[in-house]
């Protein structure tokens, strides 16, 4: 067995020989290279990324070889790319768990069977580094590691997602050198890293060498400060050097012009001050950055600088004195192939998508991100809540939630994580808040973290949701600058905003759980956020699905989640809870968020006169960078269009503008749509990209007495023949033949010109494939048998008959075994001479039942029925509480286009507020559906049962038939997978209701 100091279970030894934490930077030789930020252009930088020799052990105790010796032969070991997570390379166990620790909860001890990864790499020290000090930097290693250089022990560190730097100068030699690293899967720090994620291991972020002069800048704290009127700026540079230096500083504006310069003699601690008159301020909307170049004559350090202030004024969160709303998301490091190893372009892709969807804030849940991510946030314009790598959630189920934060023996570990994060990230303008971690109880150790952060950096706020009263932790929250909540209901948020006794702003660090088909409660939150100044906004949970790209034995690709890889314990698909898919395809929930948090609000002022009110919801920018175009439609057809000229308003201001209609709107029904687009290309979107839209209905639909309906009125008067043959009633007209089964109580054939439009009997349906947000209510639904509810027919008869129409009444119930029927009703079916089938149904739901998922008609149409045309909300799915990103229009698409491919199949693709729809074959032969009132419509190649039974997309077997749902109503989506219960107003909880539909066989091309 390898002889090692057992640091990994000692809470008082967090490092050996690790350098003091410092700000992130790379030294360059000149300003041009420093500005470019390409690290390989620095003569003082040498990457150790690339191929390493690697060997995996199931237990550290199985290691018997002296692998760290300079001459050890590792030629037969595997090759592994660094950075990487060894699980994604096929070693160890892919494992997803949320709250539960994957090891016995016995802090600080971890299992003796502690997996280990051994890494060996040879490298050459450049001749130009002769006489320099050599440092090695590990940006991220999970969970702890030992380092040897040329057979000599160089250091130890833990704390997975914060850098560790070692001075290896005493151990290196001219020419070829060898570095050996041993990484352990678990250490006592594992108890502080119980985040909701895949449990990855290894050297997963960049590793590199730095060659430094003996006297060099060790650390720099760049503090942009502003006068109270924001008119004067001071750049205070607090410097720490390892020896005597003459340091020259030059501050350039964004155009490269030198604004101010200075120099200072430094030996140890020193301060350099630069004055800036009338500075351009940084904010997320206009992320103006100055460039500070700091040189000692050999090295050039480069720091982007953003002048801005952060404060709470009378309970209101402000930036640069302006009240700001945080329109945020929680973002994990997650790549479908690389795990927590995140390429630079992947970070950029995430931020560009966020910008395109009006997001301005990122919470780095629940650990510091790669330092380059923060550089991107500075440049592109995001507010960042930088979160310490600290979560002890497993203690909530396995012991005392506050156990570690109340234990003085763990204070050092708690504060160490805060200190290393703050020191690394302190120079980023984008960071507005430091977070003490997540879901770790609350006690003296968190308070020590907060006090340290406030003392070190009083320019930012300190946040920690774990101090909320419901956790019953320590009550001392003096050092926390804001109140934080997770998944508080909109009602609670409103109550807080209205409560004058609450003096701190409220931040929802997590809300609107975006799991699967969701979230469905965004607007309610944002109505509250905008209503009350004390409400800062919040961060949706979360940005992306954490699926792992995998393949079935047959080669079919899919995204795996907890349990798919034999991992235990696991939390299933609870990691599939994002606004984008693992490969960054936006879900419709992201489109909904984009619309609801849009920086422009357009409201009706006097539509008949063409007047609209435009409110600028930007916090700093006007509207001059946006174009406002409009179009007027009738029956889905364009009537008129144009551009609104000179639309502008200051931040948080409103103005009224006129739409210059030429069309008379005295009669008829029109839809006015205003599109707000970028005038010019930006780094994140092309010119013409739509930021938001608004749509208004003008006028009312007129009676169907016009010329266009005369032909149909005539058809309705054609004669109808009725024949009864046993249980079957045949209703036949000029070009149709429909068959009703009195035993089944429904239609079994609807045809036109001998083309049958239905594949199986029509039926009523109350069940939907539960969404992830139905994960709680579904149990109540299933207890009452909603999922197995079938129809019982009590009576059926022809009750009215004339020469040109017939009515058939059916009394029925829906229910399953063991329970009383869920509902009882009467359906009256009427057929007229045109072949149209009208349904009028009256329903009574049994008292005491949970709300219904849906109520409506389910129709199975034959193979080949692939074309869908409808008038209603589109182009994508919509629900009663998830419909702000869609607009009314006429849409033509395929059945496959209606489907939303959620990683875990569930209810999807419905269209709220549909006025009419047709589903036909390629020749236009099919059914036309209209309603007495707008209805919820869906066409799919899957039954709800198919979606419910499949756990992954690849398990779905597409039916050849098309299943159509025409719903009186469908209950909303909400966010109850983790958030509050579905709001009552979005539940189908009526105990009595009536529903009317019309079904008409058509040859669409002849209509």
Coordinates of C-alpha atoms in Angstrom, one line a residue, residues 46-546:
X46 CA 3.0 26.8 -20.5
X47 CA -0.1 24.6 -20.7
X48 CA -0.1 21.2 -19.2
X49 CA -3.4 20.4 -20.8
X50 CA -3.3 17.5 -23.2
X51 CA -2.3 13.8 -23.0
X52 CA -1.4 12.4 -19.6
X53 CA -0.8 8.8 -18.7
X54 CA -3.6 7.6 -16.4
X55 CA -4.4 4.6 -14.2
X56 CA -7.6 4.2 -12.2
X57 CA -7.9 2.3 -8.9
X58 CA -11.1 1.3 -7.2
X59 CA -9.4 2.2 -3.9
X60 CA -6.5 4.3 -2.9
X61 CA -5.4 1.4 -0.7
X62 CA -4.8 -0.8 -3.8
X63 CA -2.0 1.5 -5.0
X64 CA 1.3 -0.3 -4.3
X65 CA 3.6 1.2 -7.0
X66 CA 5.7 4.3 -6.5
X67 CA 4.1 5.9 -9.5
X68 CA 5.4 9.4 -8.6
X69 CA 9.1 8.4 -8.9
X70 CA 10.9 10.3 -11.7
X71 CA 11.9 7.1 -13.5
X72 CA 8.7 5.2 -13.0
X73 CA 7.6 3.4 -16.2
X74 CA 4.0 4.4 -17.0
X75 CA 4.2 3.5 -20.7
X76 CA 1.6 0.8 -20.3
X77 CA -0.9 3.0 -18.6
X78 CA -3.9 4.4 -20.4
X79 CA -3.9 7.8 -22.2
X80 CA -6.3 10.4 -20.9
X81 CA -6.9 13.9 -22.0
X82 CA -6.6 16.6 -19.4
X83 CA -8.8 18.4 -18.5
X84 CA -11.5 15.8 -18.3
X85 CA -13.8 14.0 -15.8
X86 CA -12.6 10.4 -15.6
X87 CA -16.2 9.1 -15.5
X88 CA -16.9 10.5 -19.0
X89 CA -13.8 8.7 -20.2
X90 CA -15.2 5.3 -19.1
X91 CA -13.7 5.0 -15.7
X92 CA -15.6 4.5 -12.4
X93 CA -19.3 5.1 -12.1
X94 CA -21.4 7.8 -13.7
X95 CA -23.6 8.9 -10.8
X96 CA -26.3 11.5 -10.4
X97 CA -27.7 12.3 -7.0
X98 CA -29.4 15.4 -5.7
X99 CA -29.7 15.6 -1.9
X100 CA -28.4 12.3 -0.7
X101 CA -24.7 11.8 -0.1
X102 CA -23.3 9.0 -2.2
X103 CA -21.3 7.8 0.8
X104 CA -22.2 7.0 4.4
X105 CA -22.8 10.3 6.3
X106 CA -20.0 10.2 8.8
X107 CA -18.1 13.4 8.6
X108 CA -15.2 13.8 8.2
X109 CA -14.7 10.2 7.3
X110 CA -15.2 8.7 3.8
X111 CA -15.2 5.1 2.7
X112 CA -11.9 3.2 2.8
X113 CA -12.8 2.0 -0.7
X114 CA -11.9 5.5 -2.0
X115 CA -11.3 5.5 -5.8
X116 CA -8.2 7.1 -7.0
X117 CA -6.9 8.3 -10.4
X118 CA -3.2 8.5 -11.0
X119 CA -1.8 11.0 -13.6
X120 CA 1.7 11.2 -14.9
X121 CA 3.0 13.8 -17.4
X122 CA 6.5 14.7 -18.6
X123 CA 7.1 18.4 -19.6
X124 CA 10.0 20.6 -20.6
X125 CA 11.0 23.9 -18.9
X126 CA 11.9 26.4 -21.5
X127 CA 15.5 27.8 -21.5
X128 CA 14.0 31.3 -21.3
X129 CA 12.7 30.3 -17.8
X130 CA 16.2 29.8 -16.4
X131 CA 16.4 31.8 -13.2
X132 CA 12.6 32.2 -12.9
X133 CA 10.3 30.8 -10.3
X134 CA 8.0 28.1 -11.6
X135 CA 4.4 27.7 -10.4
X136 CA 1.8 25.2 -11.4
X137 CA -1.8 26.1 -11.3
X138 CA -4.7 23.6 -11.1
X139 CA -8.0 25.5 -11.9
X140 CA -10.2 22.6 -10.8
X141 CA -9.6 19.1 -9.4
X142 CA -12.4 17.0 -7.8
X143 CA -12.1 16.2 -4.9
X144 CA -8.6 16.4 -3.5
X145 CA -5.2 15.7 -4.9
X146 CA -1.5 15.2 -4.1
X147 CA 1.3 16.5 -6.5
X148 CA 4.8 15.3 -7.0
X149 CA 7.5 16.8 -9.3
X150 CA 10.5 14.6 -10.2
X151 CA 9.6 12.3 -7.4
X152 CA 9.4 14.9 -4.7
X153 CA 6.2 15.8 -2.9
X154 CA 5.1 19.3 -4.0
X155 CA 1.8 19.8 -2.3
X156 CA -1.8 18.8 -1.5
X157 CA -5.1 20.6 -1.9
X158 CA -8.9 20.2 -1.7
X159 CA -11.8 22.3 -2.6
X160 CA -12.8 21.1 -6.1
X161 CA -13.8 24.2 -8.0
X162 CA -11.3 26.8 -6.9
X163 CA -7.7 27.0 -8.0
X164 CA -4.7 25.5 -6.3
X165 CA -1.3 27.0 -7.1
X166 CA 2.1 25.5 -6.0
X167 CA 5.6 26.8 -6.2
X168 CA 7.5 23.9 -7.8
X169 CA 10.8 25.8 -8.3
X170 CA 12.7 23.6 -5.7
X171 CA 11.7 20.4 -7.6
X172 CA 12.4 21.2 -11.2
X173 CA 15.5 20.7 -13.3
X174 CA 16.8 21.8 -16.7
X175 CA 15.3 19.8 -19.6
X176 CA 12.6 17.1 -19.0
X177 CA 10.6 17.0 -15.8
X178 CA 7.9 14.8 -14.6
X179 CA 4.7 15.7 -12.7
X180 CA 2.6 13.0 -11.0
X181 CA -0.8 13.6 -9.5
X182 CA -3.0 11.4 -7.4
X183 CA -6.7 12.5 -7.3
X184 CA -9.1 11.0 -4.8
X185 CA -12.8 10.7 -5.4
X186 CA -13.7 11.5 -1.9
X187 CA -12.3 13.5 1.0
X188 CA -13.8 15.4 4.0
X189 CA -14.5 18.2 1.5
X190 CA -17.0 15.8 -0.1
X191 CA -19.4 16.7 2.7
X192 CA -19.2 20.3 1.6
X193 CA -19.8 19.5 -2.1
X194 CA -23.2 17.8 -2.1
X195 CA -24.6 19.7 -5.0
X196 CA -27.5 18.6 -7.2
X197 CA -25.3 17.2 -10.0
X198 CA -23.4 14.4 -11.6
X199 CA -20.6 13.4 -9.2
X200 CA -17.6 13.8 -11.4
X201 CA -13.9 13.3 -10.5
X202 CA -10.5 14.1 -11.8
X203 CA -8.5 17.1 -13.2
X204 CA -11.5 18.7 -14.9
X205 CA -10.3 22.2 -15.4
X206 CA -7.1 23.7 -16.9
X207 CA -3.6 22.9 -15.6
X208 CA -0.6 25.1 -16.5
X209 CA 2.8 26.4 -15.5
X210 CA 3.8 30.0 -14.9
X211 CA 7.4 31.3 -15.0
X212 CA 7.8 34.3 -12.8
X213 CA 10.7 36.6 -11.8
X214 CA 11.7 36.4 -8.2
X215 CA 10.2 39.8 -7.7
X216 CA 6.8 39.9 -9.3
X217 CA 3.2 41.1 -8.6
X218 CA 1.6 38.3 -6.6
X219 CA -1.8 39.8 -6.3
X220 CA -3.8 42.8 -7.3
X221 CA -7.1 44.1 -6.0
X222 CA -8.4 46.5 -8.6
X223 CA -11.1 48.7 -7.0
X224 CA -13.1 51.1 -9.2
X225 CA -14.7 53.7 -6.9
X226 CA -17.2 56.5 -7.8
X227 CA -18.1 59.7 -6.2
X228 CA -21.6 60.1 -4.8
X229 CA -22.8 61.8 -8.0
X230 CA -21.0 59.2 -10.2
X231 CA -19.2 62.0 -12.0
X232 CA -15.7 61.2 -10.7
X233 CA -13.9 57.9 -10.6
X234 CA -10.9 56.6 -8.7
X235 CA -9.2 53.4 -9.6
X236 CA -7.5 52.1 -6.4
X237 CA -5.0 49.3 -7.1
X238 CA -4.0 47.4 -3.9
X239 CA -0.9 45.5 -4.9
X240 CA 1.1 42.7 -3.3
X241 CA 4.5 42.0 -4.6
X242 CA 7.1 39.3 -3.8
X243 CA 10.0 41.8 -3.9
X244 CA 10.9 45.4 -4.9
X245 CA 9.4 46.6 -8.1
X246 CA 8.7 49.7 -10.0
X247 CA 5.2 49.3 -11.3
X248 CA 3.7 51.4 -14.1
X249 CA 0.0 51.5 -14.6
X250 CA -1.9 52.7 -17.7
X251 CA -5.7 52.9 -17.9
X252 CA -7.1 52.9 -21.4
X253 CA -10.7 53.4 -22.5
X254 CA -12.7 51.0 -24.6
X255 CA -11.3 52.6 -27.8
X256 CA -7.7 52.1 -26.6
X257 CA -7.0 55.7 -25.7
X258 CA -4.9 56.3 -22.6
X259 CA -7.1 58.0 -19.9
X260 CA -4.6 58.2 -17.1
X261 CA -1.4 56.6 -15.9
X262 CA 0.8 56.4 -12.9
X263 CA 3.6 54.4 -11.2
X264 CA 4.5 53.3 -7.7
X265 CA 7.5 51.7 -5.9
X266 CA 6.3 48.5 -4.4
X267 CA 7.9 46.0 -2.1
X268 CA 5.2 43.8 -0.5
X269 CA 2.0 45.8 0.1
X270 CA 1.5 49.0 -2.0
X271 CA -1.3 51.1 -3.4
X272 CA -1.6 52.9 -6.7
X273 CA -4.4 55.4 -7.4
X274 CA -5.6 56.6 -10.8
X275 CA -8.2 59.3 -11.2
X276 CA -10.8 59.2 -13.9
X277 CA -13.0 62.2 -14.7
X278 CA -16.6 61.6 -16.0
X279 CA -16.1 57.8 -16.3
X280 CA -18.4 55.7 -18.5
X281 CA -20.2 53.4 -16.2
X282 CA -20.5 49.6 -16.6
X283 CA -23.8 47.8 -16.4
X284 CA -25.2 44.6 -18.0
X285 CA -27.0 46.5 -20.7
X286 CA -24.0 48.6 -21.7
X287 CA -20.9 46.7 -20.4
X288 CA -18.3 49.4 -20.9
X289 CA -14.9 48.2 -19.9
X290 CA -11.7 50.2 -19.4
X291 CA -8.4 48.3 -19.7
X292 CA -5.8 48.5 -17.0
X293 CA -2.2 47.5 -17.9
X294 CA 0.1 47.0 -15.1
X295 CA 3.8 46.5 -15.9
X296 CA 7.0 45.9 -13.9
X297 CA 9.2 46.2 -17.0
X298 CA 9.2 42.4 -17.6
X299 CA 5.6 41.2 -17.1
X300 CA 2.4 42.9 -18.3
X301 CA -0.8 42.2 -16.3
X302 CA -4.1 43.1 -17.9
X303 CA -7.3 43.8 -16.0
X304 CA -10.6 44.9 -17.6
X305 CA -12.2 47.5 -15.3
X306 CA -15.8 48.4 -15.0
X307 CA -16.9 51.4 -13.0
X308 CA -20.1 50.8 -11.2
X309 CA -21.7 50.9 -7.7
X310 CA -23.8 48.3 -5.9
X311 CA -26.0 49.3 -3.0
X312 CA -29.3 48.9 -1.2
X313 CA -31.2 52.2 -0.8
X314 CA -34.3 52.2 1.2
X315 CA -34.7 48.5 0.7
X316 CA -34.2 48.7 -3.0
X317 CA -31.3 47.0 -4.9
X318 CA -29.5 49.5 -7.1
X319 CA -26.6 49.6 -9.5
X320 CA -25.2 53.0 -10.2
X321 CA -28.0 54.4 -8.2
X322 CA -30.7 52.9 -10.5
X323 CA -33.1 50.2 -9.3
X324 CA -32.4 47.0 -11.2
X325 CA -34.4 43.8 -11.7
X326 CA -32.4 40.6 -11.9
X327 CA -33.7 38.5 -14.7
X328 CA -31.6 35.5 -14.0
X329 CA -31.0 31.8 -14.4
X330 CA -29.1 29.3 -12.3
X331 CA -26.3 27.7 -14.4
X332 CA -24.4 24.5 -13.6
X333 CA -21.2 23.6 -15.4
X334 CA -22.6 20.8 -17.6
X335 CA -21.7 19.4 -21.0
X336 CA -23.5 16.4 -22.5
X337 CA -20.2 14.7 -23.4
X338 CA -17.5 16.2 -21.2
X339 CA -19.4 16.5 -17.9
X340 CA -18.1 19.4 -15.8
X341 CA -15.2 20.1 -18.2
X342 CA -16.5 23.1 -20.1
X343 CA -14.9 24.4 -23.3
X344 CA -14.6 28.1 -23.8
X345 CA -16.9 28.1 -26.9
X346 CA -19.5 26.2 -24.8
X347 CA -19.5 29.0 -22.2
X348 CA -19.9 31.6 -25.0
X349 CA -22.8 29.6 -26.5
X350 CA -24.6 29.6 -23.1
X351 CA -24.1 33.4 -22.7
X352 CA -25.1 34.2 -26.2
X353 CA -28.3 32.2 -25.8
X354 CA -29.0 34.0 -22.5
X355 CA -28.6 37.4 -24.2
X356 CA -30.9 36.4 -27.0
X357 CA -33.5 35.5 -24.4
X358 CA -33.4 38.7 -22.4
X359 CA -31.5 37.1 -19.4
X360 CA -29.2 39.5 -17.5
X361 CA -28.2 37.5 -14.5
X362 CA -26.4 34.3 -13.8
X363 CA -26.1 32.6 -10.4
X364 CA -23.1 30.2 -10.6
X365 CA -25.0 27.3 -8.9
X366 CA -23.5 26.1 -6.7
X367 CA -19.7 26.8 -7.0
X368 CA -17.4 29.2 -8.8
X369 CA -17.2 28.8 -12.5
X370 CA -14.1 28.8 -14.7
X371 CA -12.5 32.2 -14.3
X372 CA -12.8 32.8 -18.1
X373 CA -16.6 32.5 -17.7
X374 CA -16.5 35.6 -15.5
X375 CA -14.4 37.4 -18.1
X376 CA -17.1 36.7 -20.6
X377 CA -19.7 38.0 -18.3
X378 CA -17.8 41.2 -17.8
X379 CA -17.5 41.7 -21.6
X380 CA -21.0 40.6 -22.7
X381 CA -22.9 42.2 -19.8
X382 CA -24.3 39.9 -17.1
X383 CA -24.8 40.4 -13.4
X384 CA -23.2 37.4 -11.5
X385 CA -24.1 35.9 -8.2
X386 CA -20.8 34.2 -7.5
X387 CA -21.4 31.2 -5.2
X388 CA -19.0 29.4 -2.9
X389 CA -18.3 25.7 -3.5
X390 CA -20.4 24.7 -0.5
X391 CA -23.4 22.5 -0.1
X392 CA -24.2 20.1 2.7
X393 CA -27.7 19.2 1.6
X394 CA -27.4 15.5 2.5
X395 CA -27.3 16.4 6.2
X396 CA -31.0 17.4 5.9
X397 CA -32.0 13.8 5.5
X398 CA -29.1 12.0 7.3
X399 CA -28.7 14.1 10.3
X400 CA -28.8 17.7 11.5
X401 CA -28.9 20.1 8.6
X402 CA -26.9 22.7 10.6
X403 CA -24.4 20.2 11.9
X404 CA -21.3 21.3 10.0
X405 CA -22.0 25.0 10.0
X406 CA -22.4 24.9 13.8
X407 CA -19.2 22.9 14.4
X408 CA -16.1 25.2 15.0
X409 CA -13.9 22.3 13.7
X410 CA -15.3 23.0 10.2
X411 CA -14.9 26.8 10.3
X412 CA -11.6 26.7 8.6
X413 CA -13.0 24.7 5.7
X414 CA -16.0 27.0 5.3
X415 CA -14.0 30.2 5.3
X416 CA -11.3 28.8 3.1
X417 CA -13.9 28.3 0.3
X418 CA -15.1 31.8 0.6
X419 CA -11.7 33.3 0.8
X420 CA -10.4 31.5 -2.3
X421 CA -13.4 32.4 -4.4
X422 CA -13.4 36.1 -3.4
X423 CA -9.7 36.4 -3.9
X424 CA -9.8 34.8 -7.4
X425 CA -12.8 36.8 -8.6
X426 CA -12.6 40.1 -6.9
X427 CA -11.7 42.1 -10.0
X428 CA -14.7 41.3 -12.1
X429 CA -17.3 44.1 -12.7
X430 CA -20.0 41.5 -13.4
X431 CA -20.0 40.1 -9.9
X432 CA -22.6 41.9 -7.8
X433 CA -23.1 39.5 -5.0
X434 CA -21.0 36.9 -3.1
X435 CA -23.0 33.8 -2.1
X436 CA -22.1 31.7 1.0
X437 CA -23.0 28.5 -0.8
X438 CA -26.3 26.6 -1.0
X439 CA -28.5 24.5 1.2
X440 CA -25.9 23.9 4.0
X441 CA -27.9 24.9 7.1
X442 CA -26.9 28.2 8.7
X443 CA -24.7 28.9 11.7
X444 CA -21.5 30.3 13.1
X445 CA -19.3 29.1 10.2
X446 CA -21.5 30.8 7.6
X447 CA -21.5 34.0 9.7
X448 CA -17.7 33.8 9.7
X449 CA -17.7 33.5 5.9
X450 CA -20.0 36.6 5.7
X451 CA -17.9 38.6 8.0
X452 CA -14.7 37.8 6.2
X453 CA -16.2 38.7 2.8
X454 CA -17.6 42.0 4.1
X455 CA -14.3 42.9 5.6
X456 CA -12.3 42.0 2.4
X457 CA -14.8 43.5 -0.1
X458 CA -17.4 45.9 1.1
X459 CA -18.3 46.9 -2.5
X460 CA -20.7 44.0 -3.1
X461 CA -23.6 42.4 -1.3
X462 CA -23.5 39.1 0.6
X463 CA -26.3 36.6 -0.1
X464 CA -27.3 33.2 1.5
X465 CA -30.7 31.6 1.1
X466 CA -29.9 29.1 3.8
X467 CA -30.5 31.7 6.5
X468 CA -34.2 31.8 5.7
X469 CA -36.3 31.4 8.9
X470 CA -37.9 28.2 7.8
X471 CA -34.6 26.4 8.2
X472 CA -34.5 27.2 11.9
X473 CA -30.8 28.0 11.8
X474 CA -28.9 30.8 13.5
X475 CA -31.0 33.9 13.7
X476 CA -28.0 36.3 13.3
X477 CA -28.4 37.6 9.7
X478 CA -26.9 41.1 10.3
X479 CA -24.1 40.4 7.8
X480 CA -26.4 39.3 5.0
X481 CA -27.5 42.2 2.8
X482 CA -30.6 40.7 1.3
X483 CA -33.4 38.3 2.0
X484 CA -33.3 35.2 -0.1
X485 CA -35.9 32.6 -0.8
X486 CA -36.3 29.5 -3.0
X487 CA -39.6 28.6 -4.6
X488 CA -41.7 31.0 -2.6
X489 CA -45.1 31.3 -4.1
X490 CA -46.1 34.5 -6.0
X491 CA -48.5 35.3 -3.2
X492 CA -45.7 35.2 -0.6
X493 CA -43.5 37.3 -2.8
X494 CA -46.2 39.9 -3.1
X495 CA -46.8 39.9 0.7
X496 CA -43.1 40.5 1.2
X497 CA -43.1 43.4 -1.2
X498 CA -46.0 45.0 0.5
X499 CA -44.7 44.5 4.0
X500 CA -43.2 47.8 5.1
X501 CA -41.5 46.2 8.1
X502 CA -39.2 44.2 5.8
X503 CA -36.2 46.4 5.2
X504 CA -34.1 44.2 2.9
X505 CA -34.7 43.6 -0.7
X506 CA -35.9 40.1 -1.6
X507 CA -34.1 37.9 -4.1
X508 CA -35.5 34.6 -5.3
X509 CA -32.2 32.7 -5.9
X510 CA -34.4 29.8 -7.3
X511 CA -37.9 30.0 -8.6
X512 CA -40.1 28.6 -11.5
X513 CA -38.6 25.1 -11.6
X514 CA -38.1 24.6 -15.4
X515 CA -38.3 20.8 -15.4
X516 CA -39.7 19.2 -18.5
X517 CA -42.7 21.0 -19.9
X518 CA -42.6 24.2 -17.9
X519 CA -42.4 26.5 -16.1
X520 CA -46.0 27.8 -16.1
X521 CA -46.0 30.4 -13.5
X522 CA -43.5 33.0 -14.7
X523 CA -45.9 35.9 -15.3
X524 CA -47.3 35.8 -11.8
X525 CA -43.8 36.2 -10.4
X526 CA -42.9 39.1 -12.7
X527 CA -46.2 40.9 -12.0
X528 CA -45.0 40.9 -8.4
X529 CA -41.4 41.8 -9.1
X530 CA -42.5 44.9 -11.1
X531 CA -45.2 45.9 -8.7
X532 CA -42.9 46.2 -5.6
X533 CA -39.6 48.0 -5.7
X534 CA -38.1 45.8 -2.9
X535 CA -38.3 42.7 -5.1
X536 CA -35.0 42.3 -6.9
X537 CA -36.1 39.5 -9.2
X538 CA -34.7 36.1 -9.3
X539 CA -33.0 33.2 -11.1
X540 CA -35.1 30.4 -12.7
X541 CA -34.0 26.9 -11.8
X542 CA -32.3 26.2 -14.1
X543 CA -30.5 26.9 -17.3
X544 CA -29.8 23.5 -18.8
X545 CA -30.8 19.8 -18.6
X546 CA -27.8 17.8 -17.3

